[in-house]
PDB file of C-alpha atoms (C1' of nucleotides) in Angstrom:
ATOM      1  CA  MET A   1     100.829  97.037  75.029  1.00 33.00           C
ATOM      2  CA  PRO A   2      97.418  98.686  75.026  1.00 34.00           C
ATOM      3  CA  GLY A   3      95.984  99.039  71.566  1.00 34.00           C
ATOM      4  CA  GLN A   4      94.273 102.195  70.418  1.00 33.00           C
ATOM      5  CA  HIS A   5      90.899 100.801  71.333  1.00 40.00           C
ATOM      6  CA  THR A   6      91.878  99.807  74.840  1.00 50.00           C
ATOM      7  CA  PRO A   7      91.311 102.605  77.345  1.00 59.00           C
ATOM      8  CA  PRO A   8      94.172 103.331  79.723  1.00 67.00           C
ATOM      9  CA  MET A   9      94.634 101.236  82.809  1.00 80.00           C
ATOM     10  CA  PRO A  10      92.846 102.976  85.642  1.00 90.00           C
ATOM     11  CA  GLU A  11      95.514 104.240  88.004  1.00 91.00           C
ATOM     12  CA  LEU A  12      95.247 107.044  90.548  1.00 93.00           C
ATOM     13  CA  PRO A  13      94.626 109.869  88.050  1.00 93.00           C
ATOM     14  CA  GLU A  14      91.980 107.952  86.144  1.00 92.00           C
ATOM     15  CA  VAL A  15      90.214 106.942  89.349  1.00 93.00           C
ATOM     16  CA  GLU A  16      90.376 110.516  90.654  1.00 94.00           C
ATOM     17  CA  THR A  17      88.859 111.734  87.393  1.00 92.00           C
ATOM     18  CA  ILE A  18      86.037 109.243  87.595  1.00 93.00           C
ATOM     19  CA  VAL A  19      85.349 110.213  91.217  1.00 95.00           C
ATOM     20  CA  ARG A  20      85.072 113.856  90.215  1.00 94.00           C
ATOM     21  CA  ALA A  21      82.826 113.010  87.287  1.00 93.00           C
ATOM     22  CA  LEU A  22      80.474 110.885  89.393  1.00 95.00           C
ATOM     23  CA  ARG A  23      79.878 113.393  92.180  1.00 96.00           C
ATOM     24  CA  ALA A  24      77.403 115.593  90.322  1.00 96.00           C
ATOM     25  CA  PRO A  25      75.199 112.818  88.953  1.00 96.00           C
ATOM     26  CA  LEU A  26      75.343 110.585  92.038  1.00 97.00           C
ATOM     27  CA  ILE A  27      75.499 112.522  95.295  1.00 98.00           C
ATOM     28  CA  GLY A  28      72.087 112.587  96.891  1.00 98.00           C
ATOM     29  CA  ARG A  29      70.829 109.793  94.669  1.00 98.00           C
ATOM     30  CA  THR A  30      69.341 106.622  96.058  1.00 98.00           C
ATOM     31  CA  PHE A  31      70.185 103.113  94.907  1.00 98.00           C
ATOM     32  CA  THR A  32      67.096 101.039  94.318  1.00 98.00           C
ATOM     33  CA  GLY A  33      68.751  97.847  93.235  1.00 96.00           C
ATOM     34  CA  LEU A  34      71.708  96.037  91.824  1.00 97.00           C
ATOM     35  CA  GLN A  35      71.931  93.521  89.037  1.00 96.00           C
ATOM     36  CA  SER A  36      74.877  91.667  87.593  1.00 95.00           C
ATOM     37  CA  ASP A  37      75.665  89.035  85.016  1.00 94.00           C
ATOM     38  CA  TRP A  38      79.052  88.596  86.696  1.00 94.00           C
ATOM     39  CA  PRO A  39      78.373  87.941  90.385  1.00 94.00           C
ATOM     40  CA  ARG A  40      82.074  87.647  91.144  1.00 93.00           C
ATOM     41  CA  HIS A  41      82.280  91.412  90.864  1.00 95.00           C
ATOM     42  CA  CYS A  42      80.773  91.417  94.319  1.00 95.00           C
ATOM     43  CA  ALA A  43      83.639  90.359  96.536  1.00 94.00           C
ATOM     44  CA  LEU A  44      82.013  91.195  99.849  1.00 93.00           C
ATOM     45  CA  PRO A  45      79.276  90.474 100.615  1.00 95.00           C
ATOM     46  CA  PRO A  46      78.079  88.126  97.877  1.00 94.00           C
ATOM     47  CA  LEU A  47      75.773  89.532  95.190  1.00 95.00           C
ATOM     48  CA  GLU A  48      72.467  88.530  96.758  1.00 95.00           C
ATOM     49  CA  GLU A  49      73.321  90.021 100.102  1.00 95.00           C
ATOM     50  CA  MET A  50      74.678  93.142  98.474  1.00 96.00           C
ATOM     51  CA  GLN A  51      71.474  93.517  96.468  1.00 97.00           C
ATOM     52  CA  GLN A  52      69.402  93.505  99.636  1.00 97.00           C
ATOM     53  CA  ARG A  53      71.724  95.760 101.574  1.00 97.00           C
ATOM     54  CA  ILE A  54      72.208  98.460  98.958  1.00 97.00           C
ATOM     55  CA  ALA A  55      68.563  98.988  98.127  1.00 97.00           C
ATOM     56  CA  GLY A  56      67.319 102.254  99.614  1.00 98.00           C
ATOM     57  CA  GLN A  57      70.783 103.555 100.405  1.00 97.00           C
ATOM     58  CA  GLN A  58      71.622 107.127  99.483  1.00 98.00           C
ATOM     59  CA  VAL A  59      75.004 108.389  98.263  1.00 98.00           C
ATOM     60  CA  ALA A  60      76.339 110.976 100.704  1.00 98.00           C
ATOM     61  CA  ALA A  61      79.883 111.492  99.379  1.00 97.00           C
ATOM     62  CA  ILE A  62      82.344 110.061  96.894  1.00 97.00           C
ATOM     63  CA  SER A  63      86.084 109.921  97.427  1.00 96.00           C
ATOM     64  CA  ARG A  64      89.183 107.981  96.481  1.00 96.00           C
ATOM     65  CA  ARG A  65      91.911 106.099  98.303  1.00 96.00           C
ATOM     66  CA  GLY A  66      94.701 104.774  96.109  1.00 94.00           C
ATOM     67  CA  LYS A  67      92.905 103.152  93.195  1.00 94.00           C
ATOM     68  CA  PHE A  68      89.718 102.499  95.199  1.00 95.00           C
ATOM     69  CA  LEU A  69      86.541 104.524  94.751  1.00 96.00           C
ATOM     70  CA  ILE A  70      84.614 105.053  97.964  1.00 96.00           C
ATOM     71  CA  PHE A  71      80.900 105.855  98.009  1.00 97.00           C
ATOM     72  CA  GLU A  72      79.877 106.893 101.498  1.00 97.00           C
ATOM     73  CA  LEU A  73      76.262 105.978 102.025  1.00 97.00           C
ATOM     74  CA  SER A  74      73.896 107.764 104.352  1.00 94.00           C
ATOM     75  CA  SER A  75      73.527 104.678 106.531  1.00 96.00           C
ATOM     76  CA  GLY A  76      77.232 104.744 107.305  1.00 96.00           C
ATOM     77  CA  ASP A  77      77.975 101.872 104.980  1.00 96.00           C
ATOM     78  CA  ALA A  78      80.638 102.308 102.322  1.00 96.00           C
ATOM     79  CA  LEU A  79      80.408 101.029  98.767  1.00 96.00           C
ATOM     80  CA  ILE A  80      83.974 100.484  97.596  1.00 96.00           C
ATOM     81  CA  ILE A  81      84.925  99.707  94.004  1.00 96.00           C
ATOM     82  CA  HIS A  82      88.272  98.755  92.492  1.00 94.00           C
ATOM     83  CA  LEU A  83      88.427  99.008  88.701  1.00 94.00           C
ATOM     84  CA  ARG A  84      91.540  96.819  88.377  1.00 91.00           C
ATOM     85  CA  MET A  85      92.520  96.400  84.724  1.00 88.00           C
ATOM     86  CA  SER A  86      89.605  97.478  82.644  1.00 89.00           C
ATOM     87  CA  GLY A  87      86.834  98.900  84.795  1.00 93.00           C
ATOM     88  CA  HIS A  88      84.779 101.973  83.990  1.00 93.00           C
ATOM     89  CA  LEU A  89      81.914 103.635  85.793  1.00 95.00           C
ATOM     90  CA  ALA A  90      79.351 105.909  84.235  1.00 94.00           C
ATOM     91  CA  VAL A  91      75.884 107.222  84.979  1.00 96.00           C
ATOM     92  CA  VAL A  92      73.762 106.869  81.877  1.00 95.00           C
ATOM     93  CA  PRO A  93      70.069 106.916  80.924  1.00 96.00           C
ATOM     94  CA  THR A  94      68.538 103.493  81.338  1.00 96.00           C
ATOM     95  CA  ASP A  95      67.263 103.503  77.774  1.00 95.00           C
ATOM     96  CA  GLN A  96      70.762 103.779  76.412  1.00 94.00           C
ATOM     97  CA  PRO A  97      71.773 100.370  75.016  1.00 93.00           C
ATOM     98  CA  ARG A  98      74.063  98.490  77.310  1.00 92.00           C
ATOM     99  CA  HIS A  99      77.562  97.701  76.219  1.00 91.00           C
ATOM    100  CA  ARG A 100      78.621  94.071  75.974  1.00 90.00           C
ATOM    101  CA  HIS A 101      80.936  94.518  78.945  1.00 92.00           C
ATOM    102  CA  ASP A 102      78.502  96.384  81.190  1.00 94.00           C
ATOM    103  CA  HIS A 103      78.378  93.562  83.722  1.00 95.00           C
ATOM    104  CA  THR A 104      77.082  95.163  86.903  1.00 96.00           C
ATOM    105  CA  ILE A 105      74.340  97.784  87.100  1.00 97.00           C
ATOM    106  CA  PHE A 106      73.428  99.965  90.075  1.00 97.00           C
ATOM    107  CA  GLN A 107      69.862 101.125  89.657  1.00 97.00           C
ATOM    108  CA  LEU A 108      68.962 104.629  90.800  1.00 98.00           C
ATOM    109  CA  ALA A 109      65.708 106.105  92.023  1.00 98.00           C
ATOM    110  CA  PRO A 110      64.481 108.409  89.256  1.00 96.00           C
ATOM    111  CA  LEU A 111      64.380 112.158  89.791  1.00 95.00           C
ATOM    112  CA  PRO A 112      61.121 113.942  89.011  1.00 95.00           C
ATOM    113  CA  GLY A 113      61.158 115.372  85.512  1.00 95.00           C
ATOM    114  CA  GLU A 114      64.230 113.440  84.450  1.00 94.00           C
ATOM    115  CA  VAL A 115      64.646 110.304  82.427  1.00 96.00           C
ATOM    116  CA  PRO A 116      65.774 107.414  84.640  1.00 97.00           C
ATOM    117  CA  HIS A 117      69.505 106.839  84.996  1.00 97.00           C
ATOM    118  CA  GLU A 118      71.677 104.022  86.282  1.00 97.00           C
ATOM    119  CA  LEU A 119      75.308 103.541  87.280  1.00 97.00           C
ATOM    120  CA  ARG A 120      77.027 101.035  85.014  1.00 96.00           C
ATOM    121  CA  PHE A 121      80.179  99.143  85.826  1.00 95.00           C
ATOM    122  CA  ARG A 122      81.807  98.167  82.568  1.00 94.00           C
ATOM    123  CA  ASP A 123      84.666  95.716  82.953  1.00 93.00           C
ATOM    124  CA  GLN A 124      86.015  93.859  79.962  1.00 90.00           C
ATOM    125  CA  ARG A 125      88.551  91.809  81.925  1.00 90.00           C
ATOM    126  CA  LYS A 126      86.177  91.117  84.819  1.00 93.00           C
ATOM    127  CA  PHE A 127      88.925  91.727  87.357  1.00 92.00           C
ATOM    128  CA  GLY A 128      87.081  94.573  89.066  1.00 94.00           C
ATOM    129  CA  ARG A 129      85.830  94.182  92.628  1.00 95.00           C
ATOM    130  CA  ILE A 130      82.951  95.672  94.616  1.00 96.00           C
ATOM    131  CA  TYR A 131      82.649  95.766  98.403  1.00 96.00           C
ATOM    132  CA  LEU A 132      79.810  96.956 100.621  1.00 96.00           C
ATOM    133  CA  VAL A 133      81.009  97.261 104.193  1.00 96.00           C
ATOM    134  CA  GLY A 134      80.296  99.063 107.416  1.00 95.00           C
ATOM    135  CA  ASP A 135      83.892 100.101 107.882  1.00 93.00           C
ATOM    136  CA  PRO A 136      86.015 101.134 104.886  1.00 94.00           C
ATOM    137  CA  ASN A 137      89.164 100.200 106.773  1.00 93.00           C
ATOM    138  CA  GLU A 138      88.141  96.610 106.411  1.00 91.00           C
ATOM    139  CA  ILE A 139      89.160  96.953 102.750  1.00 93.00           C
ATOM    140  CA  LEU A 140      91.580  99.875 102.706  1.00 93.00           C
ATOM    141  CA  ASP A 141      93.619  99.006 105.744  1.00 89.00           C
ATOM    142  CA  GLY A 142      96.923  97.964 104.227  1.00 90.00           C
ATOM    143  CA  LEU A 143      97.283 100.868 101.825  1.00 93.00           C
ATOM    144  CA  GLY A 144     100.361 103.065 101.933  1.00 94.00           C
ATOM    145  CA  PRO A 145     100.358 106.879 101.899  1.00 95.00           C
ATOM    146  CA  GLU A 146      98.464 108.966  99.359  1.00 95.00           C
ATOM    147  CA  PRO A 147     101.146 110.362  97.077  1.00 96.00           C
ATOM    148  CA  LEU A 148      99.362 113.671  96.517  1.00 96.00           C
ATOM    149  CA  ASP A 149      98.391 114.331 100.129  1.00 96.00           C
ATOM    150  CA  ASP A 150     100.098 117.191 101.931  1.00 96.00           C
ATOM    151  CA  SER A 151     101.024 114.695 104.614  1.00 94.00           C
ATOM    152  CA  PHE A 152     103.115 112.753 102.112  1.00 95.00           C
ATOM    153  CA  THR A 153     106.361 114.694 102.311  1.00 96.00           C
ATOM    154  CA  LEU A 154     109.834 114.032 100.991  1.00 96.00           C
ATOM    155  CA  PRO A 155     111.082 113.176 104.499  1.00 95.00           C
ATOM    156  CA  GLU A 156     108.303 110.632 104.845  1.00 94.00           C
ATOM    157  CA  PHE A 157     109.139 109.134 101.466  1.00 95.00           C
ATOM    158  CA  GLU A 158     112.795 108.874 102.511  1.00 95.00           C
ATOM    159  CA  ALA A 159     111.857 107.351 105.828  1.00 93.00           C
ATOM    160  CA  ASN A 160     109.649 104.750 104.146  1.00 94.00           C
ATOM    161  CA  LEU A 161     112.466 103.938 101.757  1.00 93.00           C
ATOM    162  CA  ARG A 162     114.895 103.401 104.601  1.00 90.00           C
ATOM    163  CA  GLY A 163     115.593  99.779 105.338  1.00 86.00           C
ATOM    164  CA  ARG A 164     113.926  98.585 102.156  1.00 90.00           C
ATOM    165  CA  LYS A 165     115.996  96.637  99.675  1.00 89.00           C
ATOM    166  CA  ARG A 166     113.843  96.050  96.668  1.00 90.00           C
ATOM    167  CA  VAL A 167     113.880  96.798  93.014  1.00 92.00           C
ATOM    168  CA  ILE A 168     112.622 100.375  93.048  1.00 95.00           C
ATOM    169  CA  LYS A 169     109.855  99.838  90.517  1.00 94.00           C
ATOM    170  CA  SER A 170     108.488  96.906  92.501  1.00 92.00           C
ATOM    171  CA  LEU A 171     108.296  99.164  95.535  1.00 93.00           C
ATOM    172  CA  LEU A 172     106.446 101.865  93.610  1.00 94.00           C
ATOM    173  CA  LEU A 173     103.898  99.288  92.484  1.00 93.00           C
ATOM    174  CA  ASP A 174     103.472  97.934  96.011  1.00 93.00           C
ATOM    175  CA  GLN A 175     100.204  99.478  97.202  1.00 93.00           C
ATOM    176  CA  SER A 176     101.254  99.115 100.822  1.00 92.00           C
ATOM    177  CA  PHE A 177     104.307 101.260 100.110  1.00 94.00           C
ATOM    178  CA  LEU A 178     102.493 103.908  98.075  1.00 94.00           C
ATOM    179  CA  ALA A 179      98.827 103.938  97.126  1.00 95.00           C
ATOM    180  CA  GLY A 180      97.654 104.479  93.585  1.00 94.00           C
ATOM    181  CA  VAL A 181     100.728 104.151  91.391  1.00 93.00           C
ATOM    182  CA  GLY A 182     100.414 101.549  88.638  1.00 92.00           C
ATOM    183  CA  ASN A 183     102.567 100.310  85.820  1.00 91.00           C
ATOM    184  CA  ILE A 184     102.277 103.328  83.551  1.00 90.00           C
ATOM    185  CA  TYR A 185     102.933 106.041  86.109  1.00 93.00           C
ATOM    186  CA  ALA A 186     105.717 104.028  87.753  1.00 93.00           C
ATOM    187  CA  ASP A 187     107.613 103.907  84.456  1.00 93.00           C
ATOM    188  CA  GLU A 188     106.911 107.574  83.795  1.00 93.00           C
ATOM    189  CA  ALA A 189     107.986 108.715  87.262  1.00 95.00           C
ATOM    190  CA  LEU A 190     111.239 106.759  87.068  1.00 95.00           C
ATOM    191  CA  TYR A 191     111.940 108.232  83.654  1.00 95.00           C
ATOM    192  CA  TYR A 192     111.555 111.816  84.815  1.00 96.00           C
ATOM    193  CA  ALA A 193     113.628 111.063  87.895  1.00 96.00           C
ATOM    194  CA  GLY A 194     116.417 109.622  85.750  1.00 96.00           C
ATOM    195  CA  VAL A 195     116.367 106.380  87.754  1.00 95.00           C
ATOM    196  CA  ARG A 196     116.422 102.925  86.207  1.00 94.00           C
ATOM    197  CA  PRO A 197     113.458 100.756  87.191  1.00 94.00           C
ATOM    198  CA  THR A 198     115.869  97.946  88.075  1.00 93.00           C
ATOM    199  CA  ARG A 199     117.789  99.922  90.698  1.00 93.00           C
ATOM    200  CA  LYS A 200     117.710  98.572  94.238  1.00 93.00           C
ATOM    201  CA  SER A 201     115.840 100.969  96.454  1.00 93.00           C
ATOM    202  CA  ASP A 202     118.687 101.190  98.957  1.00 93.00           C
ATOM    203  CA  THR A 203     121.130 102.505  96.337  1.00 93.00           C
ATOM    204  CA  LEU A 204     119.255 105.729  95.579  1.00 95.00           C
ATOM    205  CA  THR A 205     121.156 108.893  96.400  1.00 95.00           C
ATOM    206  CA  PRO A 206     119.366 111.670  98.309  1.00 95.00           C
ATOM    207  CA  GLU A 207     119.171 113.590  95.053  1.00 96.00           C
ATOM    208  CA  GLU A 208     117.542 110.640  93.313  1.00 96.00           C
ATOM    209  CA  MET A 209     115.068 110.152  96.136  1.00 96.00           C
ATOM    210  CA  ALA A 210     114.093 113.801  95.906  1.00 96.00           C
ATOM    211  CA  ALA A 211     113.828 113.626  92.129  1.00 96.00           C
ATOM    212  CA  LEU A 212     111.681 110.518  92.347  1.00 96.00           C
ATOM    213  CA  TYR A 213     109.434 112.048  94.996  1.00 96.00           C
ATOM    214  CA  ASP A 214     108.920 115.089  92.800  1.00 96.00           C
ATOM    215  CA  SER A 215     108.365 113.151  89.607  1.00 96.00           C
ATOM    216  CA  ILE A 216     105.838 110.786  91.188  1.00 95.00           C
ATOM    217  CA  ARG A 217     103.725 113.727  92.204  1.00 96.00           C
ATOM    218  CA  ARG A 218     104.313 115.510  88.927  1.00 95.00           C
ATOM    219  CA  VAL A 219     103.228 112.640  86.683  1.00 94.00           C
ATOM    220  CA  LEU A 220     100.169 111.934  88.832  1.00 94.00           C
ATOM    221  CA  ASN A 221      99.134 115.579  88.742  1.00 94.00           C
ATOM    222  CA  MET A 222      99.763 115.685  85.009  1.00 92.00           C
ATOM    223  CA  GLY A 223      97.580 112.629  84.644  1.00 91.00           C
ATOM    224  CA  ILE A 224      94.740 114.220  86.579  1.00 92.00           C
ATOM    225  CA  GLU A 225      94.970 117.380  84.484  1.00 89.00           C
ATOM    226  CA  ARG A 226      95.029 115.442  81.253  1.00 84.00           C
ATOM    227  CA  GLU A 227      92.134 113.206  82.222  1.00 78.00           C
ATOM    228  CA  GLY A 228      90.232 116.165  83.577  1.00 65.00           C
ATOM    229  CA  ALA A 229      90.327 117.749  80.148  1.00 62.00           C
ATOM    230  CA  SER A 230      88.409 114.786  78.796  1.00 53.00           C
ATOM    231  CA  ILE A 231      86.206 114.276  81.819  1.00 42.00           C
ATOM    232  CA  ASP A 232      82.910 114.143  79.947  1.00 42.00           C
ATOM    233  CA  LEU A 233      84.152 111.228  77.910  1.00 38.00           C
ATOM    234  CA  TYR A 234      83.686 109.086  80.983  1.00 39.00           C
ATOM    235  CA  LEU A 235      80.002 109.803  80.805  1.00 37.00           C
ATOM    236  CA  LYS A 236      79.746 108.627  77.237  1.00 35.00           C
ATOM    237  CA  PRO A 237      79.456 105.002  76.286  1.00 35.00           C
ATOM    238  CA  ASP A 238      81.733 104.923  73.286  1.00 37.00           C
ATOM    239  CA  GLY A 239      84.794 104.333  75.425  1.00 42.00           C
ATOM    240  CA  SER A 240      87.056 106.537  73.372  1.00 43.00           C
ATOM    241  CA  LYS A 241      89.328 108.464  75.646  1.00 45.00           C
ATOM    242  CA  GLY A 242      91.955 111.144  75.986  1.00 48.00           C
ATOM    243  CA  ASP A 243      95.230 111.371  74.197  1.00 51.00           C
ATOM    244  CA  MET A 244      97.324 109.140  76.404  1.00 44.00           C
ATOM    245  CA  GLN A 245     100.052 108.564  73.857  1.00 49.00           C
ATOM    246  CA  ASN A 246     100.842 112.265  73.565  1.00 61.00           C
ATOM    247  CA  ALA A 247     101.425 112.580  77.288  1.00 78.00           C
ATOM    248  CA  VAL A 248     103.482 109.441  77.840  1.00 87.00           C
ATOM    249  CA  ALA A 249     107.282 109.581  77.649  1.00 92.00           C
ATOM    250  CA  VAL A 250     108.297 105.924  77.920  1.00 91.00           C
ATOM    251  CA  TYR A 251     105.358 103.610  78.574  1.00 89.00           C
ATOM    252  CA  GLY A 252     104.487 101.666  75.437  1.00 85.00           C
ATOM    253  CA  ARG A 253     107.228 103.446  73.482  1.00 88.00           C
ATOM    254  CA  ALA A 254     109.717 100.587  73.176  1.00 89.00           C
ATOM    255  CA  GLY A 255     112.106 101.155  70.272  1.00 89.00           C
ATOM    256  CA  ARG A 256     110.976 104.748  69.804  1.00 89.00           C
ATOM    257  CA  PRO A 257     113.330 107.630  70.501  1.00 92.00           C
ATOM    258  CA  CYS A 258     113.676 109.059  73.988  1.00 94.00           C
ATOM    259  CA  LEU A 259     112.087 112.507  74.054  1.00 93.00           C
ATOM    260  CA  LYS A 260     115.166 113.945  75.735  1.00 95.00           C
ATOM    261  CA  CYS A 261     118.123 112.281  73.976  1.00 96.00           C
ATOM    262  CA  GLY A 262     116.780 110.217  71.084  1.00 94.00           C
ATOM    263  CA  THR A 263     118.108 106.893  72.342  1.00 94.00           C
ATOM    264  CA  PRO A 264     115.636 104.070  71.635  1.00 92.00           C
ATOM    265  CA  ILE A 265     113.454 103.271  74.647  1.00 92.00           C
ATOM    266  CA  GLU A 266     114.076  99.787  76.024  1.00 91.00           C
ATOM    267  CA  ARG A 267     111.450  97.362  77.204  1.00 90.00           C
ATOM    268  CA  ILE A 268     112.150  94.623  79.727  1.00 90.00           C
ATOM    269  CA  THR A 269     110.014  92.417  81.933  1.00 89.00           C
ATOM    270  CA  LEU A 270     110.395  93.160  85.621  1.00 89.00           C
ATOM    271  CA  ASN A 271     108.498  91.040  88.127  1.00 85.00           C
ATOM    272  CA  GLY A 272     106.176  90.065  85.334  1.00 83.00           C
ATOM    273  CA  ARG A 273     105.460  93.654  84.315  1.00 89.00           C
ATOM    274  CA  GLY A 274     106.317  95.348  81.063  1.00 89.00           C
ATOM    275  CA  THR A 275     108.879  97.984  81.971  1.00 91.00           C
ATOM    276  CA  HIS A 276     110.105 100.834  79.790  1.00 92.00           C
ATOM    277  CA  PHE A 277     113.082 103.131  80.235  1.00 94.00           C
ATOM    278  CA  CYS A 278     115.713 105.172  78.459  1.00 94.00           C
ATOM    279  CA  PRO A 279     119.060 103.383  78.812  1.00 94.00           C
ATOM    280  CA  ALA A 280     120.896 106.683  78.408  1.00 95.00           C
ATOM    281  CA  CYS A 281     118.891 109.046  80.623  1.00 96.00           C
ATOM    282  CA  GLN A 282     118.129 106.647  83.449  1.00 95.00           C
ATOM    283  CA  LYS A 283     121.078 105.576  85.601  1.00 94.00           C
TER     284      LYS A 283
ATOM    285  C1'  DA B   1     111.896  90.910 103.479  1.00 64.46           C
ATOM    286  C1'  DC B   2     111.651  89.850  99.013  1.00 64.46           C
ATOM    287  C1'  DC B   3     110.998  87.247  94.791  1.00 64.46           C
ATOM    288  C1'  DG B   4     108.794  84.217  91.441  1.00 64.46           C
ATOM    289  C1'  DG B   5     104.941  81.832  89.633  1.00 64.46           C
ATOM    290  C1'  DA B   6     100.004  80.548  89.139  1.00 64.46           C
ATOM    291  C1'  DG B   7      95.481  82.099  88.625  1.00 64.46           C
ATOM    292  C1'  DC B   8      91.856  85.167  87.408  1.00 64.46           C
ATOM    293  C1'  DC B   9      89.897  87.173  82.280  1.00 64.46           C
ATOM    294  C1'  DT B  10      89.481  88.348  77.230  1.00 64.46           C
ATOM    295  C1'  DG B  11      90.920  91.170  73.102  1.00 64.46           C
ATOM    296  C1'  DT B  12      94.784  91.436  70.411  1.00 64.46           C
ATOM    297  C1'  DT B  13      98.597  89.678  68.060  1.00 64.46           C
ATOM    298  C1'  DA B  14     102.335  86.533  66.761  1.00 64.46           C
ATOM    299  C1'  DG B  15     103.137  82.177  64.773  1.00 64.46           C
ATOM    300  C1'  DC B  16     102.040  78.338  62.116  1.00 64.46           C
TER     301       DC B  16
ATOM    302  C1'  DT C   1      93.203  82.848  55.124  1.00 64.46           C
ATOM    303  C1'  DG C   2      92.147  80.687  59.514  1.00 64.46           C
ATOM    304  C1'  DC C   3      93.325  78.588  63.388  1.00 64.46           C
ATOM    305  C1'  DT C   4      95.751  78.326  67.990  1.00 64.46           C
ATOM    306  C1'  DA C   5      98.760  79.904  71.597  1.00 64.46           C
ATOM    307  C1'  DA C   6     100.987  83.526  73.822  1.00 64.46           C
ATOM    308  C1'  DC C   7     100.558  87.800  75.918  1.00 64.46           C
ATOM    309  C1'  DA C   8      99.190  91.822  78.797  1.00 64.46           C
ATOM    310  C1'  DG C   9      98.222  93.494  83.385  1.00 64.46           C
ATOM    311  C1'  DG C  10      96.364  94.575  89.057  1.00 64.46           C
ATOM    312  C1'  DC C  11      96.084  91.959  92.592  1.00 64.46           C
ATOM    313  C1'  DT C  12      96.098  87.832  95.740  1.00 64.46           C
ATOM    314  C1'  DC C  13      97.778  83.625  97.275  1.00 64.46           C
ATOM    315  C1'  DC C  14     101.298  80.218  97.654  1.00 64.46           C
ATOM    316  C1'  DG C  15     105.934  78.402  98.035  1.00 64.46           C
ATOM    317  C1'  DG C  16     110.992  79.257  98.321  1.00 64.46           C
TER     318       DG C  16
END
DNA sequence: ACCGGAGCCTGTTAGC
DNA sequence: TGCTAACAGGCTCCGG
């Protein structure tokens, strides 16, 4: 269970929020260098090669795919970052003291008349990964559909569900089935759909599939709205963040009353993941 | 196709 | 009070 001082796990909404926050300070800027006290952040290529290759590259666009951030560089290369458990990205003045967990720093060419800034990758758990590749597909290939894209329709969701026989929550967490949903939003979506996380995916009724499709998109959009309200916090170093607990119905609420019926929320372990649900509302 | 477990990390917490 | 061990969690890899 995340304590009050632990920022929320970056899932799709958090990554989307960071992407939006980074566009203004980063687009058009040029990387001059890269330094790291945790070389394993650089998954491909290795740190030294990445240092040489990124220098002089300019940020042309920033986007997201699932939980990956994608920085399109003017050379055609793509810088791709996955925040995993505890990653954060922020553009801050270089004279601002670095945080203990600021492990990897992207240096930026200074703008005339401005104090120098740099992009800092803070990552307490050190699970984050950075890639610098010519073709983004090299990294993003196996990802499933984007849940918020117009092309992700209920019929497509139903079609993808067809023939699968898995515990439904495991499917939602499978990034090749659906991109961007993590533990928190999976629990939340299943709660609003009234579906138990333990249900086999091939037992869902058409009504439940539709409800789940809707609630996945609803909780992700809610997350983006909520994070968006606290967007500037990402640019500050103190790490304090939005009011997650007020917006969450089941995740981390084991033993506390269901918001709909008052029944205590149950917590189980499912495929190694903490899983929360209302035993009365979710069938 | 699907599941379970180990491993990667470290701050927090439960247990002694 | 102070120590240690367990735990959490996204993802990958391995074995069943």
